CSV table of C-alpha atoms in Angstrom, one decimal:
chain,number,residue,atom,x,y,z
A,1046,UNK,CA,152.2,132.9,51.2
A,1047,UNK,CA,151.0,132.7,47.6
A,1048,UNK,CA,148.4,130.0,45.9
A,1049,UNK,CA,148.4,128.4,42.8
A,1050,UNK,CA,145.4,126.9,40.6
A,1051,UNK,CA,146.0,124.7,37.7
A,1052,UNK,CA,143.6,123.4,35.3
A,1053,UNK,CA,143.3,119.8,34.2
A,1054,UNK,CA,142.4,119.5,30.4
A,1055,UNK,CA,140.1,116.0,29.9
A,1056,UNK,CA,141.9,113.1,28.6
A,1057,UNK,CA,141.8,112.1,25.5
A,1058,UNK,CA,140.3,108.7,24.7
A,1059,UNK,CA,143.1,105.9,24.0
A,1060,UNK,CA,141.8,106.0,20.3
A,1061,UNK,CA,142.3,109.6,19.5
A,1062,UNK,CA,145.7,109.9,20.2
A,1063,UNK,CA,148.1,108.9,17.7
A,1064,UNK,CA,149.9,105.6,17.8
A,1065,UNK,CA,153.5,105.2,19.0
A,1066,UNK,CA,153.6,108.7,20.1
A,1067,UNK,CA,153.3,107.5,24.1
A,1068,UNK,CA,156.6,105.1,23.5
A,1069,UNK,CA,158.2,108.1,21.5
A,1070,UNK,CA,157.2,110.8,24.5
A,1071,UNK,CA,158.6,108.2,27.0
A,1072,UNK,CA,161.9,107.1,25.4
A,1073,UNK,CA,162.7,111.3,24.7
A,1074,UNK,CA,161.5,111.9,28.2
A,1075,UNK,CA,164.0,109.6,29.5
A,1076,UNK,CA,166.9,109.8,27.2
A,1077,UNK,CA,166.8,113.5,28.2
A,1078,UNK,CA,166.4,113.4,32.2
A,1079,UNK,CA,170.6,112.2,32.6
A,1080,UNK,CA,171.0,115.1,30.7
A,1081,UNK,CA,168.7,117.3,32.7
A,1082,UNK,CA,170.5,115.7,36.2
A,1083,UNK,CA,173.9,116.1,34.7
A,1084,UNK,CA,173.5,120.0,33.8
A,1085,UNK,CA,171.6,120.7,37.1
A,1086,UNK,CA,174.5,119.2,38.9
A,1087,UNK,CA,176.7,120.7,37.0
A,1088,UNK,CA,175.1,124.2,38.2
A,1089,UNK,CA,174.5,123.6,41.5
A,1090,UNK,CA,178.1,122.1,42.9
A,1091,UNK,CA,179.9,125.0,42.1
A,1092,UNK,CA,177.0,126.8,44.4
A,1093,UNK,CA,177.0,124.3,47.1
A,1094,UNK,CA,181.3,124.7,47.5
A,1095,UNK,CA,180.6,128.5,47.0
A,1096,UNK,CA,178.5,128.5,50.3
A,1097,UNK,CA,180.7,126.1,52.0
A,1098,UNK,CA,183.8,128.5,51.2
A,1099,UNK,CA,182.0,131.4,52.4
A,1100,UNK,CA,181.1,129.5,55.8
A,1101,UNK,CA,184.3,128.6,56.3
A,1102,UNK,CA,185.8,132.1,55.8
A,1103,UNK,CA,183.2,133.7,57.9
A,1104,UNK,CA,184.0,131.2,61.0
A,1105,UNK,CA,187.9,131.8,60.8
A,1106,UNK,CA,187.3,135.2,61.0
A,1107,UNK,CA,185.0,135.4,63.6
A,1108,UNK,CA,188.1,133.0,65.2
A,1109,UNK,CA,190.8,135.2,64.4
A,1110,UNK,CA,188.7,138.1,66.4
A,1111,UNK,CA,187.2,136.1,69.0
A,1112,UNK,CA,189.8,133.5,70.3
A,1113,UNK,CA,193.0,136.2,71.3
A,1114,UNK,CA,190.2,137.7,73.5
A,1115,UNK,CA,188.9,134.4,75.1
A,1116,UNK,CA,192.5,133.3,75.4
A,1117,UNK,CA,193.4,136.4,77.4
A,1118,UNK,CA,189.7,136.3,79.5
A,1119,UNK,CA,188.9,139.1,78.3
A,1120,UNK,CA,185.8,139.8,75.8
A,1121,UNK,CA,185.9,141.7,72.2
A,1122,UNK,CA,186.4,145.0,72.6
A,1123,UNK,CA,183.5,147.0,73.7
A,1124,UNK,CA,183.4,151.0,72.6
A,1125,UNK,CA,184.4,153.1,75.6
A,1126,UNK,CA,180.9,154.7,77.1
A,1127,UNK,CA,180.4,158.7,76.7
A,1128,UNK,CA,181.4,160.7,79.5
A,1129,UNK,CA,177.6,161.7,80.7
A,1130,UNK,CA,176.7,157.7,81.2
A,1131,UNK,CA,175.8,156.6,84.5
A,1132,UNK,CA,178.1,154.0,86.1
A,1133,UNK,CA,176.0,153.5,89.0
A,1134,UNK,CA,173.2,155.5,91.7
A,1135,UNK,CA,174.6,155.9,95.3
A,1136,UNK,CA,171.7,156.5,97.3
A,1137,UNK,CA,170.0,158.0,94.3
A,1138,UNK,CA,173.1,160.4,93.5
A,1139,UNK,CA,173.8,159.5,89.9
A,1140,UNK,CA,178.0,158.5,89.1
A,1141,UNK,CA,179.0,159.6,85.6
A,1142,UNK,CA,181.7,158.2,83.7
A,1143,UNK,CA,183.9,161.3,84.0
A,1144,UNK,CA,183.6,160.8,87.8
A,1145,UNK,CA,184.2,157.6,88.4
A,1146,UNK,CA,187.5,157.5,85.7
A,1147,UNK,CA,188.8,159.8,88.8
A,1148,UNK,CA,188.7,156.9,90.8
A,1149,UNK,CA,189.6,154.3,88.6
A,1150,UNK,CA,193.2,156.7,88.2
A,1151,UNK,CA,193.6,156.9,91.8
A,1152,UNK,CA,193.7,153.2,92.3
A,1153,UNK,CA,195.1,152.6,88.9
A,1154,UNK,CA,198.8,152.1,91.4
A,1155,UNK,CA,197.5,150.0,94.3
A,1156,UNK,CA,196.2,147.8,91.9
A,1157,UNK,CA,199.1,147.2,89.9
A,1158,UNK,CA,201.1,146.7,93.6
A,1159,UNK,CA,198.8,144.0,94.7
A,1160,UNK,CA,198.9,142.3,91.3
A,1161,UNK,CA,202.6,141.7,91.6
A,1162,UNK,CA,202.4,141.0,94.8
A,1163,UNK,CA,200.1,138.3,95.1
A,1164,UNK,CA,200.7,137.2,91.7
A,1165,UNK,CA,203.8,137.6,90.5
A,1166,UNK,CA,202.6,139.5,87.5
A,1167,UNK,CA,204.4,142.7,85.5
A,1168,UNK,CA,202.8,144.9,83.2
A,1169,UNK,CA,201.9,143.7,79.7
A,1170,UNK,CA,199.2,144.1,76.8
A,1171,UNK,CA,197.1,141.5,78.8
A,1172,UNK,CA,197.9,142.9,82.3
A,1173,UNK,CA,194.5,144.4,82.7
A,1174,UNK,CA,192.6,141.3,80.8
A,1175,UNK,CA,194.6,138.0,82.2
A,1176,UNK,CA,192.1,136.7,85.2
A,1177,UNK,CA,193.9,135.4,88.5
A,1178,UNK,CA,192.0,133.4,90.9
A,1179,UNK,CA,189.1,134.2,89.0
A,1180,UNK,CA,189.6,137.8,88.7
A,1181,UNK,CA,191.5,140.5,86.3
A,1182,UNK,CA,192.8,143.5,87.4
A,1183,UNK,CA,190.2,145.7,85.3
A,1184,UNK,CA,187.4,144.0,87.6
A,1185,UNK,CA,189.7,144.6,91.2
A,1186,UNK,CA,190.5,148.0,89.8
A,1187,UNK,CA,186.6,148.7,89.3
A,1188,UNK,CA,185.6,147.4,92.5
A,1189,UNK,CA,188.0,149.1,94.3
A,1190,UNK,CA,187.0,152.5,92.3
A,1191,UNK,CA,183.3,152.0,93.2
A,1192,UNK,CA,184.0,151.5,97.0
A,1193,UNK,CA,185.7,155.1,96.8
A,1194,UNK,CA,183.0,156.8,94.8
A,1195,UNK,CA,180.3,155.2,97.5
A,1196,UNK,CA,182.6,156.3,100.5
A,1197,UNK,CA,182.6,159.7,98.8
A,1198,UNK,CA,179.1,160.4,97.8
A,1199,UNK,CA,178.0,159.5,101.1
A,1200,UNK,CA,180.3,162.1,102.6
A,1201,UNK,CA,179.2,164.9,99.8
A,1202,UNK,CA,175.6,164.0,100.7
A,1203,UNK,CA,176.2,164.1,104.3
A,1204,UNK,CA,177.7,167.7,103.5
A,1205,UNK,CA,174.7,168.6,102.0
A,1206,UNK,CA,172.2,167.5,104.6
A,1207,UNK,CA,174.5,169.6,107.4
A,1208,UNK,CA,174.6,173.2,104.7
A,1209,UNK,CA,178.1,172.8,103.9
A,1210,UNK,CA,177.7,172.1,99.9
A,1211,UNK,CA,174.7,173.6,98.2
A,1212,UNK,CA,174.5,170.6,95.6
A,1213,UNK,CA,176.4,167.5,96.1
A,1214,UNK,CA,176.4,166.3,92.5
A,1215,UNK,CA,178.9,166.1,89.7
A,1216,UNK,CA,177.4,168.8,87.8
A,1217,UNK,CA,177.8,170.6,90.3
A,1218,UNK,CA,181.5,170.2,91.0
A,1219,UNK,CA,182.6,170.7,87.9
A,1220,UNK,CA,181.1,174.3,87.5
A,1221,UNK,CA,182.8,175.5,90.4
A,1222,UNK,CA,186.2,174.1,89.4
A,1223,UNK,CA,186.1,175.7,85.6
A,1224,UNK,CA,184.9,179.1,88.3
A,1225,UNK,CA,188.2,178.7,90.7
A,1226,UNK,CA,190.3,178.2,87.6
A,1227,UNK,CA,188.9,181.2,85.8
A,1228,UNK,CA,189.1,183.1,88.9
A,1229,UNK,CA,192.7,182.1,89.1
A,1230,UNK,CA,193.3,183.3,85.6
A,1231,UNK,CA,191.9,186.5,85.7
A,1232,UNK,CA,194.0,187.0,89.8
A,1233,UNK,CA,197.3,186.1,87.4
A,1234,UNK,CA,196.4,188.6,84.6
A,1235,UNK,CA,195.5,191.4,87.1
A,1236,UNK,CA,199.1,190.7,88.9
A,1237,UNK,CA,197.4,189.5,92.3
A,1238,UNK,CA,198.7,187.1,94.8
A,1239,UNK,CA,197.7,183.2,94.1
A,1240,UNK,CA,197.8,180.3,96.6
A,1241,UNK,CA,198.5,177.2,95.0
A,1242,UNK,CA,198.3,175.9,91.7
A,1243,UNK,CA,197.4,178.8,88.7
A,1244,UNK,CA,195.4,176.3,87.6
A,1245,UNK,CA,193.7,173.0,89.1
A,1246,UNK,CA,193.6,169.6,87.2
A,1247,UNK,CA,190.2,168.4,87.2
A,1248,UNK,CA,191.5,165.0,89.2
A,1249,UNK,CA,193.5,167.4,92.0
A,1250,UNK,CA,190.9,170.1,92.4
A,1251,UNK,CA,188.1,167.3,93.3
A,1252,UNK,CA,190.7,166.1,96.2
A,1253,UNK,CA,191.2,169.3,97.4
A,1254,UNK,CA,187.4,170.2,97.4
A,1255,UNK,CA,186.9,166.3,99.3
A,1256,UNK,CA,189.4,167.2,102.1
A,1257,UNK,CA,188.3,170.5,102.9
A,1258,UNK,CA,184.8,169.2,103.2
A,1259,UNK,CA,185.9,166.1,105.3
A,1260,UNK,CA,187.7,168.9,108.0
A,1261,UNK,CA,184.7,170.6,108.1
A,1262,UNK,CA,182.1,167.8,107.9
A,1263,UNK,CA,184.2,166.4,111.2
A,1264,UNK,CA,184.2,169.9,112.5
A,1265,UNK,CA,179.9,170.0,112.2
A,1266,UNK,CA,179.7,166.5,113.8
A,1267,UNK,CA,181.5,167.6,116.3
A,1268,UNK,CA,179.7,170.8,117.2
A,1269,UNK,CA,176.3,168.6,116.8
A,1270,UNK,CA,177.7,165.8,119.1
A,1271,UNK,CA,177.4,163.4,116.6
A,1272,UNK,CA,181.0,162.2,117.4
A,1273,UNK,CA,181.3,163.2,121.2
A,1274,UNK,CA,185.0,163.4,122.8
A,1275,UNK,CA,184.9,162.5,126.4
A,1276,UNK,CA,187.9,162.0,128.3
A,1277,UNK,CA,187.5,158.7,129.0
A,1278,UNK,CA,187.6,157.6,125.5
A,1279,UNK,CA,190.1,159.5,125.0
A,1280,UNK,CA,192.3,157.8,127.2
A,1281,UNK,CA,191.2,154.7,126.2
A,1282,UNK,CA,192.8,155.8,122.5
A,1283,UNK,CA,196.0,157.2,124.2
A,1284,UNK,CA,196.7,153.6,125.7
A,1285,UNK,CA,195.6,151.6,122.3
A,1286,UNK,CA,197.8,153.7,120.1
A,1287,UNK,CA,200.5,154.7,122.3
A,1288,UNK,CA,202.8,154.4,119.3
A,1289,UNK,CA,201.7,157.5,117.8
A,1290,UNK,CA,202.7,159.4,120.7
A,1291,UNK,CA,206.3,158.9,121.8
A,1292,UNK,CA,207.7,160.6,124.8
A,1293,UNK,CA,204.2,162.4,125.4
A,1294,UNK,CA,202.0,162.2,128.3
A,1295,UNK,CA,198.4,162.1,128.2
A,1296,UNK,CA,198.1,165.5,128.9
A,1297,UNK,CA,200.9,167.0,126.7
A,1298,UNK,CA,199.1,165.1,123.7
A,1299,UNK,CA,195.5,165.7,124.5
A,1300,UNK,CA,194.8,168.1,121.4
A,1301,UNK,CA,196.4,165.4,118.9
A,1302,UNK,CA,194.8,163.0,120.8
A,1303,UNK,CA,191.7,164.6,120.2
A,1304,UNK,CA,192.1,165.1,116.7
A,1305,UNK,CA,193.0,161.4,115.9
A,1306,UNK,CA,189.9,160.0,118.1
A,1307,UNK,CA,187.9,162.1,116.1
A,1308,UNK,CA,189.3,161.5,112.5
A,1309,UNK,CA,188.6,157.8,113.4
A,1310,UNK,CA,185.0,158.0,114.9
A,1311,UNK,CA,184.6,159.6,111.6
A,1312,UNK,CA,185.7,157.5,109.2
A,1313,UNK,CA,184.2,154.5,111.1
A,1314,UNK,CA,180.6,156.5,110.5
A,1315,UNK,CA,181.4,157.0,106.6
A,1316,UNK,CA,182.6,153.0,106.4
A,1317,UNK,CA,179.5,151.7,108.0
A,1318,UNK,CA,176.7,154.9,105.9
A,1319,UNK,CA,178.2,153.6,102.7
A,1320,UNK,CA,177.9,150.0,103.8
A,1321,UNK,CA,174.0,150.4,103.9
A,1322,UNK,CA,173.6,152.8,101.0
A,1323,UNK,CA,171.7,151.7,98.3
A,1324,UNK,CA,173.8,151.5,95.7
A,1325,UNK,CA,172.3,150.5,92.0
A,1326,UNK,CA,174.4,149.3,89.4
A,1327,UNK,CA,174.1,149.9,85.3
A,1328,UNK,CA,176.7,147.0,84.3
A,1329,UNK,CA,176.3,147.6,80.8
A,1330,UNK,CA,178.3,150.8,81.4
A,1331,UNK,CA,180.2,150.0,84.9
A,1332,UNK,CA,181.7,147.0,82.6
A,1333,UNK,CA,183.0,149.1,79.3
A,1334,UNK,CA,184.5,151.7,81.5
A,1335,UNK,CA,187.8,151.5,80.3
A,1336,UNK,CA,190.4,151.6,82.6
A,1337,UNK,CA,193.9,152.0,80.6
């Protein structure tokens, strides 16, 4: 903020002053102000339509970029978040990006299948973006991906509190699978015996690990009694899923019987620990995962 001081001279008395030369000051005064307007309007329209242009410029460009997006239900692009961003914290287990795009590609199919199912829809450039029922595929897809990752985590953690994984996060897992695959490199080089792929995709070796530690996570429960078998449950399963046993008595099927009881006490244990695990979302990154 700046101050200005001006100085008043005294006024000369009416005598002093020359005669006429008020009328003459007033009459140039105002034969020059239409002058003075016309030039300063002169100057200033061509500003005025100059700011009015740019305005309207500005908005249909900001239209041009913002109303295909609206139209579709989708927002302006957002830039895709780096690999090493959490997504989310599954009771305290942090989800990078690079995990949970594993996800998103393993339920990339389903969602397609129940898009066109319920809705009619095909694919498209606005496939992912166009909302149905209040809801675009990108935002089924996601849920659906983060219901996985929570189902998972709370197995790997689960793993880790019985000894069977020395570290159940991401990190982790990917150390070991750039260690198999170099192992399998250096087996193929020395002319040794393989089994399975030479080398595992990131995306097939994190199954593989998953199953193996489901077996043997169901094996521990097991051992501990934390999914007990008793006889009379297992009967009780014979009779509900008959189906799966054709032309096999109780007796001849006990083992598979077994095994099926079991591989559903435990899934019913993971459904209902990642039901109550604390899960905490980052939505600034969950939301700009992309998903194509």
């Amino acid at each position: 903020m700046s101050t200005s001081t001006h100085r008043h001279r005294p006024r000369k008395p009416a005598q002093d002053r020359p005669r006429g030369s008020r009328s003459g000051r007033r009459r140039t005064a105002a034969s020059a102000r239409p002058a003075a307007r016309a030039a300063t309007a002169r100057r200033s329209v061509p500003h005025q339509l100059i700011t009015v242009a740019a305005l309207v410029a500005a908005a249909a460009i900001t239209a041009a970029v913002l109303l295909p997006a609206m139209r579709h239900g989708r927002p302006p692009t957002q830039p895709a978040p780096p690999a090493t961003a959490v997504v989310a914290t599954i009771d305290g287990q942090p989800i990078p990006v690079r995990e949970f795009a594993l996800y998103l590609g393993q339920e990339r199919a389903a969602t397609f299948t129940h898009f066109r199912q319920k809705f009619g829809t095909s694919d498209g450039p606005h496939f992912w973006t166009t909302p149905h029922d209040g809801q675009t595929p990108a935002s089924y897809l996601r849920e659906r991906a983060l219901a996985d990752v929570t189902r998972a985590t709370v197995e790997l953690n689960l793993a880790h509190q019985d000894g069977l994984v020395a570290d159940s996060g991401y990190g982790s897992f990917l150390h070991n699978w750039e260690r198999e695959n170099a192992r399998r490199r250096n087996a193929v080089a020395a002319h040794q015996v393989i089994y399975g792929p030479v080398q595992y995709t990131e995306s097939n070796y994190f199954t593989y690990v998953l199953n193996n530690l489901a077996a043997a996570l169901r094996d521990r429960l097991t051992d501990t009694r934390a999914i007990t078998t008793p006889d009379s449950a297992l009967r009780s399963y014979f009779t509900a899923h008959r189906g799966d046993f054709p032309h096999q008595s109780f007796a001849s099927a006990h083992e598979e019987v077994r095994q099926a009881y079991v591989l559903d006490r435990y899934r019913a244990l993971i459904e209902r620990l990642a039901g109550s695990a604390h899960v905490r979302m980052y939505h600034s990154v969950f939301d700009a995962v992309p998903v194509t």
